[in-house]
Short mmCIF file of C-alpha atoms and ligand atoms in Angstrom, two decimals:
data_model
loop_
_atom_site.label_atom_id
_atom_site.label_comp_id
_atom_site.label_asym_id
_atom_site.label_seq_id
_atom_site.Cartn_x
_atom_site.Cartn_y
_atom_site.Cartn_z
CA MET A 1 0.00 -0.01 0.02
CA ARG A 2 1.76 3.17 -1.08
CA THR A 3 1.58 5.98 1.27
CA ASP A 4 2.95 9.51 0.94
CA ARG A 5 5.91 8.56 3.01
CA VAL A 6 8.94 7.32 1.16
CA ARG A 7 9.61 3.65 2.08
CA VAL A 8 12.21 1.70 0.12
CA ARG A 9 13.66 -1.67 0.69
CA PHE A 10 16.87 -3.55 -0.12
CA ALA A 11 15.69 -7.12 -0.83
CA PRO A 12 18.73 -9.33 -1.28
CA SER A 13 18.58 -13.13 -1.69
CA PRO A 14 21.13 -14.78 0.56
CA THR A 15 22.60 -16.87 -2.26
CA GLY A 16 26.16 -15.72 -1.62
CA ALA A 17 28.18 -12.65 -0.63
CA LEU A 18 26.78 -9.37 -1.72
CA HIS A 19 29.00 -8.04 -4.51
CA LEU A 20 29.55 -4.39 -5.18
CA GLY A 21 26.58 -3.94 -7.53
CA GLY A 22 24.26 -5.23 -4.68
CA VAL A 23 25.92 -2.76 -2.21
CA ARG A 24 25.32 0.03 -4.76
CA THR A 25 21.61 -1.02 -4.97
CA ALA A 26 21.46 -0.80 -1.15
CA LEU A 27 23.29 2.56 -1.08
CA PHE A 28 20.89 4.15 -3.64
CA ASN A 29 17.94 2.98 -1.69
CA TYR A 30 19.43 4.25 1.50
CA LEU A 31 20.31 7.66 -0.05
CA PHE A 32 16.82 7.94 -1.51
CA ALA A 33 15.28 7.24 1.93
CA ARG A 34 17.51 9.73 3.75
CA ARG A 35 17.03 12.41 0.97
CA HIS A 36 13.14 12.23 1.48
CA GLY A 37 13.10 11.59 5.25
CA GLY A 38 11.78 8.12 4.62
CA ASP A 39 12.45 4.46 5.74
CA PHE A 40 15.14 2.13 4.51
CA LEU A 41 14.03 -1.53 4.93
CA LEU A 42 16.10 -4.72 4.70
CA ARG A 43 14.00 -7.74 3.65
CA VAL A 44 15.64 -11.06 3.06
CA GLU A 45 14.26 -12.93 0.05
CA ASP A 46 15.21 -16.52 0.91
CA THR A 47 12.23 -18.44 -0.51
CA ASP A 48 14.47 -20.41 -2.85
CA GLN A 49 15.84 -22.98 -0.44
CA GLY A 50 17.92 -24.61 -3.12
CA ARG A 51 20.09 -21.56 -3.51
CA PHE A 52 20.41 -20.76 0.18
CA VAL A 53 23.98 -20.16 1.37
CA PRO A 54 24.72 -20.32 5.11
CA GLY A 55 26.40 -17.23 6.34
CA ALA A 56 25.16 -15.07 3.48
CA GLU A 57 22.46 -13.28 5.47
CA GLU A 58 25.00 -12.35 8.24
CA TYR A 59 27.42 -11.28 5.59
CA ILE A 60 24.88 -8.87 4.11
CA ILE A 61 24.04 -7.31 7.47
CA ASP A 62 27.69 -6.95 8.32
CA ALA A 63 28.48 -5.43 4.92
CA LEU A 64 25.71 -2.80 5.19
CA LYS A 65 27.03 -1.93 8.68
CA TRP A 66 30.62 -1.63 7.48
CA CYS A 67 29.32 0.79 4.79
CA GLY A 68 27.41 2.84 7.33
CA LEU A 69 24.03 2.14 5.77
CA THR A 70 21.78 1.98 8.85
CA VAL A 71 18.61 -0.05 8.36
CA ASP A 72 15.45 1.45 9.84
CA GLU A 73 13.31 -1.55 9.64
CA GLY A 74 13.72 -5.25 8.68
CA VAL A 75 15.81 -8.26 9.40
CA GLY A 76 18.11 -7.76 12.39
CA VAL A 77 16.04 -4.58 13.42
CA GLY A 78 12.48 -5.65 13.50
CA GLY A 79 9.60 -3.28 12.83
CA PRO A 80 5.73 -3.18 12.27
CA HIS A 81 5.66 -5.61 9.44
CA ALA A 82 7.84 -8.37 10.87
CA PRO A 83 8.83 -11.01 9.99
CA TYR A 84 11.03 -9.50 7.29
CA ARG A 85 12.58 -12.93 6.18
CA GLN A 86 10.42 -14.27 3.50
CA SER A 87 10.93 -17.90 4.63
CA GLU A 88 8.96 -17.05 7.72
CA ARG A 89 6.06 -15.58 5.77
CA GLY A 90 4.98 -18.58 3.86
CA GLU A 91 1.37 -18.68 4.98
CA ILE A 92 0.88 -15.09 3.94
CA TYR A 93 1.87 -15.80 0.32
CA ARG A 94 -0.32 -18.98 0.20
CA GLN A 95 -3.43 -16.91 0.94
CA PHE A 96 -2.54 -14.30 -1.71
CA ALA A 97 -1.83 -16.95 -4.34
CA GLU A 98 -5.26 -18.46 -3.55
CA ARG A 99 -6.89 -15.13 -3.83
CA LEU A 100 -5.59 -14.90 -7.44
CA VAL A 101 -6.83 -18.36 -8.23
CA ALA A 102 -10.31 -17.37 -6.96
CA SER A 103 -10.39 -14.20 -8.99
CA GLY A 104 -9.36 -16.05 -12.25
CA ASN A 105 -5.99 -14.44 -12.46
CA ALA A 106 -4.13 -17.63 -11.62
CA TYR A 107 -4.65 -21.34 -11.86
CA LEU A 108 -3.38 -24.68 -10.51
CA ALA A 109 -0.93 -26.60 -12.75
CA PHE A 110 -0.47 -30.24 -12.10
CA ASP A 111 2.15 -30.97 -14.88
CA LEU A 112 4.94 -33.11 -13.44
CA PRO A 113 8.57 -31.96 -14.02
CA GLY A 114 9.11 -35.00 -16.31
CA GLU A 115 6.05 -34.07 -18.46
CA LEU A 116 7.31 -30.57 -18.74
CA ASN A 117 10.64 -31.77 -19.83
CA GLU A 118 9.07 -33.87 -22.51
CA ARG A 119 7.18 -30.87 -23.85
CA ARG A 120 10.47 -28.90 -23.78
CA ALA A 121 12.31 -31.58 -25.78
CA GLU A 122 9.49 -31.90 -28.32
CA ALA A 123 9.56 -28.06 -28.86
CA GLU A 124 13.31 -28.16 -29.18
CA ALA A 125 13.11 -30.84 -31.86
CA ARG A 126 10.85 -28.51 -33.83
CA GLY A 127 13.36 -25.71 -33.34
CA GLU A 128 11.11 -23.89 -30.87
CA ILE A 129 11.24 -22.93 -27.28
CA PHE A 130 8.55 -24.16 -25.00
CA VAL A 131 6.65 -21.54 -23.23
CA TYR A 132 3.89 -22.30 -20.74
CA GLY A 133 1.41 -19.70 -21.59
CA ALA A 134 -1.73 -18.47 -23.40
CA ALA A 135 -1.02 -20.32 -26.57
CA ASN A 136 -0.75 -23.80 -25.03
CA ARG A 137 -2.13 -23.68 -21.51
CA ASP A 138 -5.47 -25.24 -22.62
CA ALA A 139 -3.64 -28.35 -23.77
CA LEU A 140 -1.66 -28.81 -20.55
CA LYS A 141 -2.52 -30.35 -17.21
CA ASN A 142 -4.06 -27.47 -15.21
CA SER A 143 -7.28 -26.27 -13.69
CA LEU A 144 -8.10 -24.11 -16.80
CA ALA A 145 -7.85 -27.07 -19.15
CA LEU A 146 -9.08 -30.06 -17.09
CA PRO A 147 -12.76 -30.48 -16.19
CA PRO A 148 -13.60 -29.33 -12.58
CA ASP A 149 -14.17 -32.86 -11.22
CA ALA A 150 -10.76 -34.00 -12.68
CA VAL A 151 -9.12 -31.14 -10.69
CA LYS A 152 -11.08 -32.05 -7.65
CA LYS A 153 -9.98 -35.61 -7.90
CA LEU A 154 -6.32 -34.63 -8.38
CA LEU A 155 -6.50 -32.43 -5.27
CA GLU A 156 -8.11 -35.11 -3.25
CA GLU A 157 -5.36 -37.51 -4.22
CA GLY A 158 -2.99 -34.91 -2.96
CA ALA A 159 -1.33 -34.39 -6.41
CA GLY A 160 1.53 -31.90 -6.34
CA HIS A 161 0.83 -28.69 -8.06
CA VAL A 162 1.98 -25.15 -8.60
CA ILE A 163 0.05 -21.98 -8.99
CA ARG A 164 0.62 -20.14 -12.28
CA PHE A 165 -0.24 -16.51 -13.25
CA LYS A 166 -2.57 -16.33 -16.13
CA MET A 167 -0.71 -13.95 -18.47
CA PRO A 168 -3.02 -11.95 -20.78
CA ALA A 169 -2.63 -13.27 -24.32
CA ASN A 170 -1.65 -10.21 -26.21
CA GLU A 171 -1.72 -7.10 -24.40
CA GLU A 172 0.63 -4.02 -24.91
CA LEU A 173 1.81 -2.61 -21.57
CA ALA A 174 3.33 0.89 -21.24
CA LEU A 175 4.95 1.12 -17.86
CA GLN A 176 6.87 3.91 -16.32
CA ASP A 177 10.35 3.75 -14.90
CA ILE A 178 11.72 6.81 -13.17
CA ILE A 179 15.24 6.36 -14.79
CA ARG A 180 14.20 5.03 -18.09
CA GLY A 181 10.91 6.77 -18.79
CA GLU A 182 8.25 4.64 -20.61
CA VAL A 183 9.10 1.05 -21.03
CA ARG A 184 6.76 -1.08 -23.36
CA PHE A 185 6.18 -4.85 -23.11
CA ASN A 186 3.97 -7.20 -25.01
CA THR A 187 2.49 -10.03 -22.85
CA ALA A 188 2.47 -12.36 -25.91
CA LEU A 189 6.24 -12.78 -25.28
CA LEU A 190 5.69 -13.61 -21.57
CA ASP A 191 4.94 -16.99 -19.99
CA ASP A 192 2.59 -18.02 -17.24
CA LYS A 193 5.18 -17.63 -14.45
CA VAL A 194 4.94 -19.93 -11.35
CA LEU A 195 3.77 -17.86 -8.35
CA PHE A 196 3.63 -20.57 -5.77
CA LYS A 197 5.68 -23.73 -5.77
CA ALA A 198 4.91 -27.35 -4.97
CA ASP A 199 7.19 -27.09 -1.96
CA GLY A 200 4.73 -24.61 -0.28
CA MET A 201 6.92 -21.67 -1.01
CA PRO A 202 6.14 -18.64 -3.18
CA THR A 203 8.43 -17.72 -6.06
CA TYR A 204 10.41 -14.40 -5.97
CA HIS A 205 7.63 -12.66 -8.08
CA LEU A 206 4.69 -13.35 -5.73
CA ALA A 207 6.67 -12.82 -2.53
CA ASN A 208 8.21 -9.67 -3.76
CA VAL A 209 5.00 -7.99 -4.89
CA VAL A 210 2.90 -9.15 -1.89
CA ASP A 211 5.57 -7.86 0.45
CA ASP A 212 6.20 -4.55 -1.29
CA HIS A 213 2.42 -4.03 -0.94
CA LEU A 214 2.11 -5.14 2.68
CA MET A 215 5.24 -3.29 3.72
CA GLU A 216 3.92 -0.10 2.13
CA ILE A 217 6.89 0.31 -0.25
CA SER A 218 6.70 3.53 -2.17
CA HIS A 219 9.63 3.06 -4.54
CA VAL A 220 11.28 -0.07 -5.87
CA ILE A 221 14.90 0.76 -6.65
CA ARG A 222 16.75 -2.29 -8.01
CA GLY A 223 19.20 -3.49 -10.63
CA GLU A 224 18.45 -3.45 -14.38
CA GLU A 225 18.41 -7.24 -14.41
CA TRP A 226 14.91 -7.03 -12.83
CA LEU A 227 13.47 -4.93 -15.60
CA PRO A 228 12.10 -8.00 -17.47
CA SER A 229 10.13 -8.87 -14.37
CA LEU A 230 8.47 -5.41 -14.29
CA PRO A 231 5.43 -6.41 -16.63
CA LEU A 232 4.63 -9.41 -14.47
CA HIS A 233 4.95 -7.41 -11.33
CA ALA A 234 2.71 -4.67 -12.74
CA LEU A 235 0.06 -7.13 -13.76
CA LEU A 236 0.11 -8.68 -10.33
CA TYR A 237 -0.63 -5.35 -8.78
CA ARG A 238 -3.46 -5.02 -11.24
CA ALA A 239 -4.76 -8.61 -10.50
CA PHE A 240 -4.72 -7.96 -6.79
CA GLY A 241 -6.55 -4.55 -7.26
CA TRP A 242 -3.57 -2.67 -5.91
CA GLU A 243 -2.83 -0.65 -8.98
CA ASP A 244 -3.51 2.82 -7.37
CA THR A 245 -0.88 2.08 -4.68
CA MET A 246 1.69 0.41 -6.82
CA PRO A 247 5.14 1.53 -5.98
CA LEU A 248 7.10 3.63 -8.53
CA PHE A 249 9.95 1.75 -10.20
CA ALA A 250 13.55 2.68 -10.92
CA HIS A 251 15.98 0.13 -12.50
CA LEU A 252 19.61 1.05 -12.00
CA PRO A 253 22.15 0.62 -14.73
CA LEU A 254 24.49 -2.26 -14.76
CA ILE A 255 27.98 -2.08 -13.52
CA LEU A 256 30.32 -2.94 -16.40
CA LYS A 257 33.68 -4.69 -16.47
CA PRO A 258 36.75 -2.26 -16.40
CA VAL A 259 37.55 -3.25 -19.95
CA GLY A 260 35.72 -5.03 -22.69
CA ASN A 261 32.02 -5.80 -22.73
CA GLY A 262 29.57 -7.03 -20.26
CA LYS A 263 28.60 -7.01 -16.67
CA LEU A 264 31.21 -6.99 -13.88
CA SER A 265 31.41 -10.46 -12.59
CA LYS A 266 32.91 -11.82 -9.48
CA ARG A 267 35.47 -13.58 -11.50
CA ASP A 268 36.69 -10.29 -13.04
CA GLY A 269 38.06 -9.22 -9.57
CA ASN A 270 40.34 -12.21 -9.20
CA LYS A 271 41.47 -11.93 -12.89
CA MET A 272 42.25 -8.24 -12.81
CA GLY A 273 43.38 -7.98 -9.19
CA PHE A 274 40.69 -6.07 -7.36
CA PRO A 275 37.96 -7.07 -4.97
CA VAL A 276 34.34 -7.20 -6.12
CA PHE A 277 33.05 -7.88 -2.62
CA PRO A 278 32.79 -5.39 0.27
CA MET A 279 34.31 -7.78 2.70
CA GLU A 280 36.11 -11.10 2.37
CA PHE A 281 33.93 -14.10 1.88
CA ALA A 282 34.64 -17.67 2.15
CA ASP A 283 31.98 -19.55 0.16
CA PRO A 284 31.00 -22.60 2.24
CA ALA A 285 29.63 -24.35 -0.82
CA THR A 286 32.60 -24.15 -3.11
CA GLY A 287 35.38 -23.49 -0.54
CA GLU A 288 36.32 -20.38 -2.66
CA LYS A 289 37.73 -17.34 -0.94
CA TRP A 290 36.91 -13.86 -2.25
CA ARG A 291 38.90 -10.66 -1.42
CA GLY A 292 37.09 -7.76 0.20
CA TYR A 293 37.49 -4.01 0.11
CA LYS A 294 37.67 -3.91 3.85
CA GLU A 295 40.52 -6.40 4.20
CA ASP A 296 42.32 -4.79 1.30
CA GLY A 297 42.50 -1.66 3.32
CA TYR A 298 39.82 0.54 1.96
CA PHE A 299 38.01 3.02 4.14
CA PRO A 300 34.34 2.38 4.03
CA GLU A 301 33.71 6.05 3.26
CA ALA A 302 35.95 5.89 0.26
CA PHE A 303 34.26 2.71 -0.90
CA VAL A 304 30.78 4.22 -0.56
CA ASN A 305 31.75 7.42 -2.29
CA MET A 306 33.17 5.44 -5.22
CA LEU A 307 30.05 3.33 -5.51
CA ALA A 308 27.73 6.43 -5.36
CA LEU A 309 29.40 7.69 -8.58
CA LEU A 310 28.82 4.44 -10.36
CA GLY A 311 25.80 5.35 -12.34
CA TRP A 312 24.94 8.54 -10.52
CA ASN A 313 26.40 11.99 -11.02
CA PRO A 314 25.69 15.15 -8.96
CA GLY A 315 25.71 17.34 -12.01
CA THR A 316 28.79 19.24 -10.68
CA GLU A 317 32.48 18.48 -10.72
CA GLN A 318 32.48 17.47 -6.98
CA GLU A 319 33.64 14.01 -6.43
CA ILE A 320 34.31 13.73 -2.77
CA PHE A 321 31.13 13.29 -0.84
CA SER A 322 30.46 12.10 2.70
CA LEU A 323 27.49 9.84 3.12
CA GLU A 324 25.52 12.79 4.47
CA GLU A 325 26.41 15.01 1.53
CA LEU A 326 25.37 12.19 -0.75
CA ALA A 327 22.12 11.76 0.98
CA GLY A 328 21.56 15.63 0.48
CA ALA A 329 22.54 15.50 -3.16
CA PHE A 330 21.02 12.25 -4.42
CA SER A 331 18.22 12.00 -6.84
CA LEU A 332 16.99 9.24 -9.14
CA GLU A 333 16.65 11.72 -11.93
CA ARG A 334 20.49 11.92 -12.06
CA VAL A 335 21.00 8.21 -12.38
CA ASN A 336 22.20 7.27 -15.88
CA ARG A 337 20.44 4.84 -18.03
CA SER A 338 23.56 3.37 -19.60
CA GLY A 339 25.87 0.92 -17.90
CA ALA A 340 28.50 2.31 -15.47
CA ARG A 341 32.07 1.15 -16.13
CA PHE A 342 33.87 0.13 -12.98
CA ASN A 343 37.36 1.54 -12.59
CA PRO A 344 39.64 -0.05 -9.93
CA ASP A 345 42.08 2.79 -10.23
CA LYS A 346 39.42 5.25 -9.39
CA ALA A 347 38.57 3.19 -6.29
CA ARG A 348 42.21 3.51 -5.24
CA TRP A 349 42.14 7.15 -5.99
CA PHE A 350 39.24 7.63 -3.59
CA ASN A 351 41.06 5.84 -0.83
CA HIS A 352 44.15 7.95 -1.34
CA LYS A 353 42.03 11.08 -1.14
CA TYR A 354 40.36 9.88 2.01
CA LEU A 355 43.61 8.81 3.56
CA GLN A 356 44.92 12.38 3.10
CA GLU A 357 42.02 13.74 5.11
CA LYS A 358 42.25 11.27 8.04
CA PRO A 359 43.70 12.56 11.25
CA ASP A 360 47.28 11.34 11.76
CA GLU A 361 46.20 9.91 15.14
CA GLU A 362 43.70 7.61 13.49
CA LEU A 363 46.15 6.48 10.88
CA ALA A 364 48.64 5.79 13.62
CA ASP A 365 46.19 3.64 15.48
CA ALA A 366 45.49 1.63 12.33
CA LEU A 367 49.24 1.38 11.65
CA SER A 368 49.80 0.23 15.28
CA LEU A 369 47.37 -2.62 14.94
CA MET A 370 49.13 -3.75 11.80
CA LEU A 371 52.54 -3.60 13.56
CA GLU A 372 51.19 -5.43 16.58
CA ALA A 373 50.02 -8.23 14.19
CA GLU A 374 53.63 -8.52 13.07
CA GLY A 375 54.73 -8.68 16.63
CA PHE A 376 56.11 -5.27 17.29
CA ARG A 377 54.95 -2.30 19.27
CA ARG A 378 55.84 1.35 18.81
CA ASP A 379 55.23 4.51 20.69
CA ARG A 380 52.09 6.21 19.51
CA GLU A 381 53.73 9.67 19.24
CA GLU A 382 56.31 8.20 16.88
CA LEU A 383 53.75 6.49 14.74
CA VAL A 384 51.67 9.72 14.54
CA LYS A 385 54.76 11.55 13.26
CA ILE A 386 55.50 8.66 10.78
CA CYS A 387 51.97 8.84 9.35
CA ARG A 388 52.13 12.60 9.08
CA LEU A 389 55.34 12.25 7.09
CA LEU A 390 54.45 9.31 4.85
CA LYS A 391 50.69 9.69 4.08
CA GLU A 392 51.03 11.96 1.15
CA ARG A 393 52.35 9.05 -1.01
CA ALA A 394 50.13 6.37 0.51
CA THR A 395 46.81 4.98 -0.77
CA PHE A 396 46.40 2.55 2.10
CA VAL A 397 47.54 2.34 5.71
CA ALA A 398 49.58 -0.64 4.57
CA ASP A 399 51.59 1.57 2.21
CA ILE A 400 52.58 3.66 5.25
CA ARG A 401 53.66 0.51 7.00
CA ASP A 402 55.70 -0.64 3.97
CA ALA A 403 57.33 2.76 3.48
CA ALA A 404 58.04 3.03 7.18
CA ARG A 405 60.06 -0.17 7.53
CA PHE A 406 63.37 1.70 7.82
CA PHE A 407 62.14 3.45 10.87
CA PHE A 408 61.78 0.20 12.75
CA ARG A 409 64.97 -1.55 11.39
CA ALA A 410 68.21 0.01 10.50
CA PRO A 411 69.28 -0.71 7.01
CA LEU A 412 71.47 -3.72 6.47
CA GLU A 413 71.87 -3.14 2.73
CA TYR A 414 72.04 0.06 0.76
CA ASP A 415 70.53 0.88 -2.62
CA GLU A 416 73.31 -0.30 -4.98
CA LYS A 417 72.84 2.39 -7.65
CA GLY A 418 72.55 5.09 -5.08
CA VAL A 419 75.86 3.89 -3.53
CA ARG A 420 77.63 3.87 -6.85
CA LYS A 421 76.51 7.40 -7.63
CA ASN A 422 76.88 9.06 -4.25
CA TRP A 423 79.36 7.14 -2.14
CA LYS A 424 82.73 8.69 -2.94
CA ALA A 425 86.18 8.32 -1.47
CA GLU A 426 85.62 11.36 0.83
CA THR A 427 82.17 10.41 1.95
CA PRO A 428 83.02 8.24 4.98
CA ALA A 429 85.07 10.95 6.66
CA LEU A 430 82.45 13.47 5.84
CA LEU A 431 79.65 11.40 7.35
CA LEU A 432 81.54 10.66 10.50
CA ASP A 433 82.06 14.40 10.84
CA LEU A 434 78.40 14.89 10.30
CA ALA A 435 77.63 12.33 12.97
CA ARG A 436 79.68 14.26 15.40
CA LEU A 437 78.04 17.44 14.55
CA LEU A 438 74.53 15.91 14.99
CA ALA A 439 75.51 14.37 18.31
CA GLY A 440 76.48 17.60 19.65
CA LEU A 441 73.21 19.44 18.83
CA ASP A 442 70.87 20.53 21.64
CA SER A 443 67.80 20.29 19.61
CA PHE A 444 66.93 17.54 17.12
CA ALA A 445 63.83 19.24 15.61
CA ALA A 446 63.94 18.99 11.85
CA ALA A 447 64.27 22.80 11.40
CA ASP A 448 67.30 22.81 13.73
CA THR A 449 69.14 19.93 12.26
CA GLU A 450 68.52 21.24 8.83
CA ALA A 451 69.90 24.68 9.69
CA ALA A 452 73.02 23.16 11.33
CA VAL A 453 73.62 20.68 8.47
CA ARG A 454 73.31 23.37 5.85
CA GLU A 455 75.73 25.65 7.66
CA TRP A 456 78.11 22.77 8.09
CA ILE A 457 77.93 21.84 4.36
CA ALA A 458 78.53 25.43 3.30
CA ASP A 459 81.56 25.57 5.55
CA LYS A 460 83.02 22.43 4.12
CA GLY A 461 82.33 23.62 0.62
CA VAL A 462 81.20 20.24 -0.56
CA GLY A 463 78.36 19.49 -2.95
CA LEU A 464 74.98 19.52 -1.10
CA GLY A 465 73.19 16.89 -3.38
CA GLN A 466 75.76 14.14 -3.23
CA LEU A 467 76.29 14.46 0.51
CA MET A 468 72.65 14.56 1.31
CA ASN A 469 72.05 11.48 -0.87
CA ALA A 470 74.83 9.62 0.90
CA PHE A 471 73.38 10.79 4.26
CA ARG A 472 69.90 9.46 3.18
CA LEU A 473 71.40 6.09 2.08
CA ALA A 474 73.03 5.70 5.51
CA ILE A 475 69.89 6.50 7.40
CA THR A 476 67.19 4.70 5.27
CA GLY A 477 69.10 2.44 2.81
CA PHE A 478 67.19 4.06 -0.12
CA ALA A 479 68.15 6.59 -2.64
CA ASP A 480 64.97 8.66 -2.19
CA GLY A 481 62.17 9.02 0.22
CA PRO A 482 60.51 11.54 2.54
CA ARG A 483 62.19 14.60 3.84
CA LEU A 484 65.32 13.50 5.59
CA PHE A 485 65.37 16.02 8.40
CA ASP A 486 61.92 14.92 9.26
CA VAL A 487 63.02 11.35 9.18
CA ILE A 488 65.96 11.82 11.59
CA GLU A 489 63.83 13.90 14.04
CA ILE A 490 61.54 10.77 14.42
CA LEU A 491 64.59 8.39 14.64
CA GLY A 492 66.22 10.59 17.29
CA GLN A 493 69.80 11.65 17.90
CA ASP A 494 71.24 8.32 19.03
CA GLU A 495 69.81 6.24 16.35
CA THR A 496 70.80 8.66 13.62
CA THR A 497 74.39 8.81 14.72
CA ARG A 498 74.46 5.12 15.05
CA ARG A 499 73.18 4.63 11.56
CA LEU A 500 75.83 7.03 10.18
CA ALA A 501 78.50 5.08 11.84
CA ALA A 502 77.09 1.71 10.82
CA ALA A 503 76.96 2.90 7.15
CA VAL A 504 80.57 3.97 7.10
CA GLU A 505 81.55 0.70 8.81
CA ARG A 506 79.65 -1.30 6.12
CA LEU A 507 80.27 0.63 3.03
CA GLY A 508 83.94 1.23 3.74
CA HIS A 509 86.13 4.11 4.70
N1 LIG B 601 15.55 -10.74 -4.20
C1 LIG B 601 15.86 -9.91 -5.39
C2 LIG B 601 17.38 -9.87 -5.47
O1 LIG B 601 18.02 -10.75 -5.01
C3 LIG B 601 15.19 -8.65 -5.23
C4 LIG B 601 15.02 -7.90 -6.43
C5 LIG B 601 14.05 -6.74 -6.22
O2 LIG B 601 14.57 -5.78 -5.60
O3 LIG B 601 12.88 -6.73 -6.49
O4 LIG B 601 17.98 -8.92 -6.03
#
C-alpha cells in the first residue's frame, strides 16, 4: 500500500556474498530514503531454499553496517511488518496466491517436471522454445484445461501442483520507470510464471510483490536485471486490485567490467586484481575465498563514495562526498540509463584522497594494529609523526607501513645504484664528521638539524646533493624517500648517529 511516506527496501537473496553491484543498490535505496526523510528496509528474500548459502545473511548485514547504511526496519532490526525474512512468511503468500486463483488471475498446474521436460524436448526438436502460456495452456494439465471434477480428484489424491499466473494473451503494456521513462512490453512474449511452488513456498515474483504491498513500499529501486520482471509485477498489482498504490519503479544501470564488454562479474576481480565484494567471503559451498575492500584496506567512506558515482552524478564537478552529503545531493533523476564502467584505479584514487584527510592519530592507531599483528609495538607519538610524514604518497595504511620499514629497522643493505652514484672516497670521513656534529646538537627538531647541517655543508664547501644522498642512504638504505630532516627527527639523535657510523662501517672508509 503506497503512502505519501517514502519507504524503500533492499531485498537481497542470501545466495552468496553481496557484490559491489548489490551494495550500490542498497546504497541508492538508503540515499533515497534519507533524502526524503523516509524509511530504509532490509528484507531477506530467501524463498529459494535450493540456493540458500549459510552465512550469506550475516554477511549482508555486516556489509551494510561496514558501509554505514543503517537499516530502519527489517531483518536484524524488527518493525511493524515483521517478520522480514520471507521464509518465515510462507502462509501469507499462500493466501494471496489462492486469492488470485479465486479471482481467475491464476490457476493450478499439475504438470509433473518430467512431463514438462518432454514438452520442452518436443519443442526443441521443432526448433522452438517451450513456453507455458496463453498459446498452449489449454492443452496442458491445469485447472483451466481440465474439467472441474478431474481437478477435484487430483486435489483429493494430494497431487503436487504449482500456482501459475494467467498472463494476458496479447496485451501491450506501457509502464513507467523513473530512470528510463516509458518502457513497453507485449504480454505475448511472456509466460505463465509460477507464483507458488509445490514445496509450499512462493516464487520471487509473488513474494516480492505481496511484501512490497504489505510493507507499504513507495519506490522499488533495483538492478536492471529485474526490468524484465516489471510487466509481471505490474500485472500482479492489477490482479490484486492494488494498482493505485503500486510503487514507482527505478531500475539501476548495470555495472560493467573495467575493460571489454559485459557486466562486472565476481571472477573479473580475481582476474584483474581487485575485490568485487565489500568484505572477504569464504563460500562454504565451493570453498572459494573472495577478497574484500575492507580487508584490502579501503576506508568504508571511500568505498561508498566510489560506489555512489557508479551510475549517478551530482551534475557538478564535485567527487568527494560524505555519506551525509550524498544523501543531500542524491536524486534518481540523475541516475544514468547506460551501464557504469567500474574503474579499480578510481577506487584506489578515492582511498588515497580519504587517507589524506584522515587525522594522523587515526592512521597511527590503524598502523599500530598492523605492527602489533607482526609482533612489534611502537610509541604512538612516533607513529603519529611517521603517518604525518608518509601519508602523502600512500593509498592505504599498509603503504605507510611498508614505507616506514626503515624506521623500525636500521638498514642492512644500501641501494646499490645510489651507492655507486653518491658514495665517494671522501664520503665516509664527511659522514663521520656529520655524525659528530649531529651528536652535539641541543635540539633535534627538523628545522634545527636542517639549519645546522646546511651551515656545516656550506663551511665544508662540498656538494649539497651528493652528500645529502649519501646521508639518506646511510639512514634509510634508499636513494629517495620523505624529507630526511623529518626522518631523523623521528629516529632521534642516538639512532641517527648510530646509523651513520654503521653505514661507514659497512660501505667502507
Ligand atoms: N531478491 C531480489 C534480488 O536478489 C530482489 C529484487 C528486487 O529488488 O525486486 O535482487
